[in-house]
Coordinates of C-alpha atoms in Angstrom, one line a residue:
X5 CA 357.6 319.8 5.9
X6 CA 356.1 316.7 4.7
X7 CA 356.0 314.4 1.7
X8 CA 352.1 315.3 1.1
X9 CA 352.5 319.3 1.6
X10 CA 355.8 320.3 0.5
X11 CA 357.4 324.0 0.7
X12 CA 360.3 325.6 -0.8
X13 CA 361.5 326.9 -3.7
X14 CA 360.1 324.0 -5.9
X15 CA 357.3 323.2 -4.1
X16 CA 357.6 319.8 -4.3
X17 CA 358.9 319.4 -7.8
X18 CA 362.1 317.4 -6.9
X19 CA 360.7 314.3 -8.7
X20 CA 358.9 315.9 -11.9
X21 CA 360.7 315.5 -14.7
X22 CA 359.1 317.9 -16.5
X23 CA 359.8 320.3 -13.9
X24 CA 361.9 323.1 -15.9
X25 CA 364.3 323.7 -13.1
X26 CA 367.7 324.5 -15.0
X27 CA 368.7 327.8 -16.6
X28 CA 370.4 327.8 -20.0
X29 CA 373.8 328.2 -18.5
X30 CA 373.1 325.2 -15.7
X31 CA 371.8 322.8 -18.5
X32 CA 374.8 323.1 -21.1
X33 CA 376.7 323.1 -18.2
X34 CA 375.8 319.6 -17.3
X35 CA 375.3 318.5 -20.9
X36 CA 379.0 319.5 -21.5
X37 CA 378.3 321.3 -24.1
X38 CA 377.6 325.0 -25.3
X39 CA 374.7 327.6 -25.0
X40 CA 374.3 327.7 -28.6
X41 CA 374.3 323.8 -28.9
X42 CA 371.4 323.9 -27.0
X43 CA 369.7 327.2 -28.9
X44 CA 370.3 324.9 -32.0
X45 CA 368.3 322.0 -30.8
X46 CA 365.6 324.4 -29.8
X47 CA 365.7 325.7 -33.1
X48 CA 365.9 322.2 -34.7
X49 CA 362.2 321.7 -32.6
X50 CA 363.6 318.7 -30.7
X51 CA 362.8 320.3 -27.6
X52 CA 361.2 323.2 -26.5
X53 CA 362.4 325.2 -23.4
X54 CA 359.8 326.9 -20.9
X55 CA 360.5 330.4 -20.7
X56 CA 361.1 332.1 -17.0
X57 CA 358.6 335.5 -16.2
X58 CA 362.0 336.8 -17.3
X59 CA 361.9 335.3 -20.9
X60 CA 365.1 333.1 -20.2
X61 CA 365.0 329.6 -21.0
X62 CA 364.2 326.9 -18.8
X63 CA 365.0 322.9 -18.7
X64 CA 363.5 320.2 -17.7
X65 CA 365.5 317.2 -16.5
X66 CA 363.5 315.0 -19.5
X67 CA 364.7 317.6 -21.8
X68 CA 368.4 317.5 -21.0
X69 CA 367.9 313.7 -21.5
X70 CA 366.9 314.0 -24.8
X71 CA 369.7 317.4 -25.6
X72 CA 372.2 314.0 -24.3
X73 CA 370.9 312.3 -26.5
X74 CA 371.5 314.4 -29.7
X75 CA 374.7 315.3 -28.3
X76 CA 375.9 312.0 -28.3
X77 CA 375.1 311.4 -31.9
X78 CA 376.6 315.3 -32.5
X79 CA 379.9 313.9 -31.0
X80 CA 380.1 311.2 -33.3
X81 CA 380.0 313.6 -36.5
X82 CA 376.3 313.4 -36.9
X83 CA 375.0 317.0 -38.2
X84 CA 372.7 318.2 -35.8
X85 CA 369.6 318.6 -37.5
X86 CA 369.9 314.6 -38.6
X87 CA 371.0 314.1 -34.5
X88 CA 367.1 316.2 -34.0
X89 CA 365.5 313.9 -36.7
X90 CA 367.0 310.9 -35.4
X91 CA 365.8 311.0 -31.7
X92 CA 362.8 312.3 -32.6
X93 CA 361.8 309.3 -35.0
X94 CA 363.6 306.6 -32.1
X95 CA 361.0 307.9 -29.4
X96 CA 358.4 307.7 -32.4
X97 CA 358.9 304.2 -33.4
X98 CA 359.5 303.3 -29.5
X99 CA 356.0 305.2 -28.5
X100 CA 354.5 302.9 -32.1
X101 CA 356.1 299.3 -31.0
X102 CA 354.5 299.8 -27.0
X103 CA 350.9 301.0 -28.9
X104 CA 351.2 297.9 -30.9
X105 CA 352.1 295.4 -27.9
X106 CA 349.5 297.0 -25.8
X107 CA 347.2 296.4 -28.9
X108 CA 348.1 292.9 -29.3
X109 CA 348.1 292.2 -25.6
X110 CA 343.9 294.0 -25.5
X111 CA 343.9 291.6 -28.6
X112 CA 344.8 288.4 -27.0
X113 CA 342.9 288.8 -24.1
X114 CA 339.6 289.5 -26.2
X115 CA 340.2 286.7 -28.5
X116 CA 341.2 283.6 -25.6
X117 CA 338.7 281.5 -24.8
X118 CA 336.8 282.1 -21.4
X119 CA 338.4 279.4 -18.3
X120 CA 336.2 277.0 -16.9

């Protein structure tokens, strides 16, 4: 087995993120939280599971990031639809400020004046 043809269960999605490698019952487990916590954020649209041939829900490992996320703003008495809206206008206004510095950097380069 190599780095360039991998085999195995995952085939060689042991780096992807988006990979939706945990069950329900794996992901709350390593959240710390509940099943239904979990249903709730699904529900809430934060994220969006993969479903399994089965139907079951499946996690990514940049989903259970942003389930940590709400679940840390949950455990500090934030209801969890304002947790969802919360997070979901942070990675907004963080995906806005890099447009805008790439902008300003295509900008700046456009604008400076040739070297001689």
């Amino acid at each position: 087995m190599t780095a360039e043809n991998p085999t195995g269960p995952l085939g060689g999605h042991l780096d992807d993120d988006d990979f939706p490698a945990y069950t329900m019952g794996r992901a709350a487990e390593m959240l710390g939280t509940t099943q239904g916590f979990l249903r709730a954020i699904g529900e809430a649209r934060l994220i969006t599971p993969l479903r399994s041939a089965g139907g079951h829900r499946r996690y990514s490992r940049y989903q259970l990031r942003i389930a940590a996320r709400a679940r840390e703003l949950v455990d500090q008495g934030t209801p969890i639809e304002s947790a969802c809206r919360i997070v979901i206008l942070e990675d907004q206004l963080e995906e806005a400020q890099r447009l805008n510095a790439q902008y300003r950097g295509a900008a700046a380069s456009a604008s400076s004046p040739p070297a001689v």
